[in-house]
Amino acid sequence: MLVAAGRGERLGGDRPKAFAPLAGLPLLAEPLRRLDEEPLVDAIVVVCPPEWEEQSILVAEDLGASKVSSCVPGGESRSDSVRIGLAEVPEDAAVVLVHDAARPLLPEGVVQRLLDALLQGYDGAVPGLPVVDTMKRVVGDVVTETLPRAELVAVQTPQAFVAPVLRRALGATGEQTDCAAFVEAAGGRVTIVAGDERLLKVTGPADLARAAALLAAERGE
Ligand code: C5P
């Protein structure tokens, strides 16, 4: 599943983030192409910005993305968008992968690492990177705690889950910033696999420029 329904207010512009231009194409195109070309992915549900369904389908058609099984408008929050997307995933799917369209560069090997972790018996697997800065909890303008950095990981997408486990976990109400948080809260076992700097999330204009530079470097431009 590719969640692309965010408004992207921090990016500015007159369109949802998934349609911000990256190397001449809507941002949505790059992650969609990479998921479509990933041999371990069978089908893709695209959760698109409301009122941008037709344009999203056009992006998929222009790419010749043959695995897109449905394109549905998302919800108010990321969690709601994932719930909406999950309803489109066939009941017999064994594994669901949830990826942010805001992370356009999906390096080879990440999906394999996630699926290997599920084969080891975990309910979920997420890519993560070590945290380099010291992390503190702040309430108002007062620091209340310094967190143990060695125990912290910065988590990315795609995230992979045993499908029935994710469905049950997302039956809970409320919002979380990633899917794994629902599975953890439901008592599921989630593990971390090696993440990748190239899985950066496009939030502001500088991230878009960084993603474009990484893409150009990959293409040898
Ligand atoms: O802004 P945020 O970090 O939550 O966005 C992460 C991903 O979730 C983005 O790819 C965005 O398009 C998606 N999202 C969504 N529906 C929302 C909010 C975010 O699909 N309502």
Short mmCIF file of C-alpha atoms and ligand atoms in Angstrom, two decimals:
data_model
loop_
_atom_site.label_atom_id
_atom_site.label_comp_id
_atom_site.label_asym_id
_atom_site.label_seq_id
_atom_site.Cartn_x
_atom_site.Cartn_y
_atom_site.Cartn_z
CA MET A 1 0.00 0.00 0.00
CA LEU A 2 1.26 3.45 -0.88
CA VAL A 3 -0.15 6.21 1.33
CA ALA A 4 -0.14 9.49 -0.54
CA ALA A 5 -3.13 11.38 0.86
CA GLY A 6 -1.25 13.93 2.96
CA ARG A 7 -1.89 17.60 2.31
CA GLY A 8 1.78 18.52 2.56
CA GLU A 9 1.16 21.94 4.04
CA ARG A 10 4.82 22.27 5.10
CA LEU A 11 5.80 22.00 1.43
CA GLY A 12 3.62 24.94 0.40
CA GLY A 13 2.40 25.09 -3.17
CA ASP A 14 -1.07 24.74 -4.62
CA ARG A 15 -1.30 20.95 -4.68
CA PRO A 16 -1.04 17.96 -2.33
CA LYS A 17 2.48 16.78 -1.53
CA ALA A 18 2.10 13.68 -3.73
CA PHE A 19 1.87 16.05 -6.71
CA ALA A 20 4.82 18.27 -5.84
CA PRO A 21 7.27 18.04 -8.76
CA LEU A 22 10.30 15.76 -8.38
CA ALA A 23 12.58 15.50 -11.42
CA GLY A 24 9.73 16.65 -13.65
CA LEU A 25 7.14 14.15 -12.39
CA PRO A 26 4.69 14.20 -9.48
CA LEU A 27 6.37 12.97 -6.27
CA LEU A 28 3.98 10.00 -6.24
CA ALA A 29 5.50 8.63 -9.47
CA GLU A 30 8.92 7.63 -8.10
CA PRO A 31 7.81 5.47 -5.12
CA LEU A 32 5.01 3.98 -7.23
CA ARG A 33 7.42 2.96 -9.99
CA ARG A 34 9.80 1.41 -7.46
CA LEU A 35 7.08 -0.60 -5.72
CA ASP A 36 5.75 -1.70 -9.11
CA GLU A 37 9.22 -2.90 -10.14
CA GLU A 38 9.81 -4.73 -6.83
CA PRO A 39 9.45 -8.46 -7.62
CA LEU A 40 8.31 -9.20 -4.05
CA VAL A 41 5.27 -6.92 -4.41
CA ASP A 42 2.17 -8.52 -6.00
CA ALA A 43 -0.38 -5.69 -5.92
CA ILE A 44 -0.46 -2.03 -4.89
CA VAL A 45 -3.29 -0.07 -3.28
CA VAL A 46 -2.71 3.65 -3.77
CA VAL A 47 -4.32 5.88 -1.14
CA CYS A 48 -4.44 9.22 -2.90
CA PRO A 49 -5.40 12.77 -1.95
CA PRO A 50 -9.19 13.26 -2.00
CA GLU A 51 -10.30 14.74 -5.35
CA TRP A 52 -7.02 13.66 -6.97
CA GLU A 53 -8.08 10.09 -7.81
CA GLU A 54 -8.15 10.63 -11.57
CA GLN A 55 -4.78 12.37 -11.63
CA SER A 56 -3.33 9.58 -9.47
CA ILE A 57 -4.62 6.90 -11.84
CA LEU A 58 -3.10 8.88 -14.72
CA VAL A 59 0.29 8.88 -12.97
CA ALA A 60 0.07 5.08 -12.67
CA GLU A 61 -1.01 4.71 -16.30
CA ASP A 62 1.76 6.98 -17.58
CA LEU A 63 4.31 4.88 -15.70
CA GLY A 64 2.78 1.66 -17.01
CA ALA A 65 2.49 0.54 -13.36
CA SER A 66 0.76 -2.80 -13.85
CA LYS A 67 0.32 -3.84 -10.20
CA VAL A 68 -2.03 -1.05 -9.05
CA SER A 69 -5.18 -2.88 -7.92
CA SER A 70 -7.05 0.17 -6.61
CA CYS A 71 -6.76 3.86 -5.99
CA VAL A 72 -8.86 5.24 -3.14
CA PRO A 73 -9.11 8.67 -1.54
CA GLY A 74 -7.50 8.86 1.90
CA GLY A 75 -8.71 10.20 5.22
CA GLU A 76 -8.01 13.06 7.60
CA SER A 77 -5.01 11.39 9.23
CA ARG A 78 -2.35 8.95 8.07
CA SER A 79 -3.90 6.29 10.31
CA ASP A 80 -7.30 6.77 8.66
CA SER A 81 -5.70 6.62 5.22
CA VAL A 82 -4.09 3.28 6.10
CA ARG A 83 -7.44 1.97 7.41
CA ILE A 84 -9.10 2.97 4.14
CA GLY A 85 -6.33 1.35 2.11
CA LEU A 86 -6.46 -1.86 4.15
CA ALA A 87 -10.13 -2.30 3.24
CA GLU A 88 -8.96 -2.62 -0.39
CA VAL A 89 -6.36 -5.31 0.36
CA PRO A 90 -7.73 -8.79 -0.52
CA GLU A 91 -8.70 -10.92 2.50
CA ASP A 92 -6.26 -13.66 1.46
CA ALA A 93 -3.19 -11.39 1.38
CA ALA A 94 -0.59 -12.80 3.79
CA VAL A 95 1.59 -9.73 4.15
CA VAL A 96 0.91 -6.01 3.86
CA LEU A 97 3.63 -3.48 3.18
CA VAL A 98 2.78 0.15 3.98
CA HIS A 99 4.95 2.81 2.36
CA ASP A 100 4.88 6.63 2.47
CA ALA A 101 4.71 8.28 -0.94
CA ALA A 102 6.65 11.06 0.80
CA ARG A 103 9.71 8.72 0.73
CA PRO A 104 10.32 8.61 -3.01
CA LEU A 105 13.59 6.64 -3.03
CA LEU A 106 13.11 2.99 -2.15
CA PRO A 107 16.55 1.36 -2.37
CA GLU A 108 16.89 -2.25 -3.47
CA GLY A 109 17.07 -4.78 -0.66
CA VAL A 110 14.82 -3.03 1.86
CA VAL A 111 11.68 -5.04 1.06
CA GLN A 112 13.67 -8.29 1.14
CA ARG A 113 15.04 -7.45 4.60
CA LEU A 114 11.53 -6.74 5.90
CA LEU A 115 10.06 -9.96 4.52
CA ASP A 116 13.00 -12.00 5.87
CA ALA A 117 12.18 -10.63 9.33
CA LEU A 118 8.54 -11.71 9.01
CA LEU A 119 9.72 -15.19 7.99
CA GLN A 120 11.60 -15.32 11.29
CA GLY A 121 8.25 -15.06 13.05
CA TYR A 122 7.82 -11.35 13.78
CA ASP A 123 4.38 -9.72 13.37
CA GLY A 124 5.94 -6.63 11.88
CA ALA A 125 9.25 -5.28 10.62
CA VAL A 126 10.31 -1.67 10.12
CA PRO A 127 13.48 -0.07 8.72
CA GLY A 128 15.37 2.04 11.24
CA LEU A 129 18.51 4.12 11.56
CA PRO A 130 20.53 4.85 14.69
CA VAL A 131 19.87 8.26 16.24
CA VAL A 132 22.92 10.53 16.17
CA ASP A 133 21.66 13.52 18.14
CA THR A 134 20.90 13.49 21.86
CA MET A 135 17.11 13.19 22.27
CA LYS A 136 15.24 15.00 25.04
CA ARG A 137 11.64 15.08 26.14
CA VAL A 138 10.36 18.64 26.38
CA VAL A 139 7.14 19.79 28.03
CA GLY A 140 6.30 23.38 27.22
CA ASP A 141 9.75 24.95 27.15
CA VAL A 142 11.27 22.79 29.88
CA VAL A 143 13.39 19.69 29.30
CA THR A 144 12.02 16.95 31.52
CA GLU A 145 14.19 14.03 30.47
CA THR A 146 17.20 12.98 28.38
CA LEU A 147 16.43 9.73 26.59
CA PRO A 148 18.99 6.88 26.34
CA ARG A 149 20.21 7.32 22.77
CA ALA A 150 21.56 3.78 22.40
CA GLU A 151 17.99 2.49 22.78
CA LEU A 152 16.51 4.86 20.16
CA VAL A 153 15.98 4.28 16.45
CA ALA A 154 14.63 6.64 13.77
CA VAL A 155 12.00 4.62 11.93
CA GLN A 156 11.17 4.80 8.21
CA THR A 157 8.83 3.09 5.76
CA PRO A 158 8.09 0.71 4.07
CA GLN A 159 6.83 -1.25 7.06
CA ALA A 160 5.79 -4.90 6.64
CA PHE A 161 3.19 -6.78 8.67
CA VAL A 162 1.43 -10.10 8.88
CA ALA A 163 -1.83 -8.95 7.28
CA PRO A 164 -4.38 -10.21 9.86
CA VAL A 165 -2.26 -8.75 12.69
CA LEU A 166 -2.23 -5.30 11.06
CA ARG A 167 -5.99 -5.46 10.37
CA ARG A 168 -6.74 -6.29 13.99
CA ALA A 169 -4.35 -3.64 15.31
CA LEU A 170 -5.82 -0.91 13.11
CA GLY A 171 -9.28 -1.78 14.38
CA ALA A 172 -8.30 0.32 17.40
CA THR A 173 -9.39 3.94 17.37
CA GLY A 174 -6.99 6.85 17.50
CA GLU A 175 -4.02 8.09 15.55
CA GLN A 176 -0.37 7.08 15.51
CA THR A 177 2.50 8.39 13.41
CA ASP A 178 3.27 4.94 11.98
CA CYS A 179 1.54 1.58 11.58
CA ALA A 180 3.95 -0.31 13.83
CA ALA A 181 2.72 1.73 16.81
CA PHE A 182 -0.74 0.12 16.46
CA VAL A 183 0.76 -3.37 16.28
CA GLU A 184 2.98 -2.69 19.32
CA ALA A 185 -0.01 -1.36 21.26
CA ALA A 186 -1.96 -4.53 20.40
CA GLY A 187 0.86 -6.67 21.84
CA GLY A 188 2.43 -7.65 18.49
CA ARG A 189 6.17 -8.23 18.10
CA VAL A 190 7.81 -5.73 15.78
CA THR A 191 11.48 -5.82 14.84
CA ILE A 192 13.89 -3.34 13.25
CA VAL A 193 15.85 -4.04 10.07
CA ALA A 194 18.56 -1.80 8.62
CA GLY A 195 17.09 1.38 7.21
CA ASP A 196 18.65 3.56 4.54
CA GLU A 197 19.50 7.29 4.36
CA ARG A 198 17.91 7.33 0.90
CA LEU A 199 14.52 6.57 2.47
CA LEU A 200 14.37 10.20 3.57
CA LYS A 201 10.92 11.71 4.00
CA VAL A 202 10.04 14.77 1.96
CA THR A 203 8.53 17.29 4.37
CA GLY A 204 9.82 20.72 3.36
CA PRO A 205 11.27 22.19 0.14
CA ALA A 206 14.87 21.38 1.19
CA ASP A 207 13.95 17.66 1.40
CA LEU A 208 12.56 17.81 -2.13
CA ALA A 209 15.86 19.26 -3.35
CA ARG A 210 17.80 16.55 -1.47
CA ALA A 211 15.64 13.79 -2.95
CA ALA A 212 16.14 15.28 -6.43
CA ALA A 213 19.93 15.33 -5.89
CA LEU A 214 19.96 11.70 -4.71
CA LEU A 215 17.83 10.69 -7.69
CA ALA A 216 20.15 12.50 -10.10
CA ALA A 217 23.19 10.84 -8.48
CA GLU A 218 21.53 7.42 -8.84
CA ARG A 219 20.93 8.10 -12.51
CA GLY A 220 24.50 9.27 -12.96
CA GLU A 221 23.38 12.79 -13.97
O1 C5P B 1 2.66 13.92 7.09
P1 C5P B 1 3.01 12.52 7.48
O2 C5P B 1 4.38 12.34 7.98
O3 C5P B 1 1.99 11.89 8.36
O4 C5P B 1 2.94 11.74 6.10
C1 C5P B 1 3.45 10.44 5.92
C2 C5P B 1 2.74 9.79 4.73
O5 C5P B 1 1.38 9.59 5.07
C3 C5P B 1 2.78 10.64 3.45
O6 C5P B 1 3.13 9.82 2.34
C4 C5P B 1 1.37 11.17 3.34
O7 C5P B 1 0.91 11.34 2.01
C5 C5P B 1 0.55 10.08 4.04
N1 C5P B 1 -0.70 10.61 4.61
C6 C5P B 1 -1.91 10.13 4.17
N2 C5P B 1 -3.09 10.64 4.66
C7 C5P B 1 -3.07 11.64 5.56
C8 C5P B 1 -1.84 12.15 6.04
C9 C5P B 1 -0.65 11.62 5.56
O8 C5P B 1 -1.94 9.22 3.32
N3 C5P B 1 -4.24 12.15 5.98
#
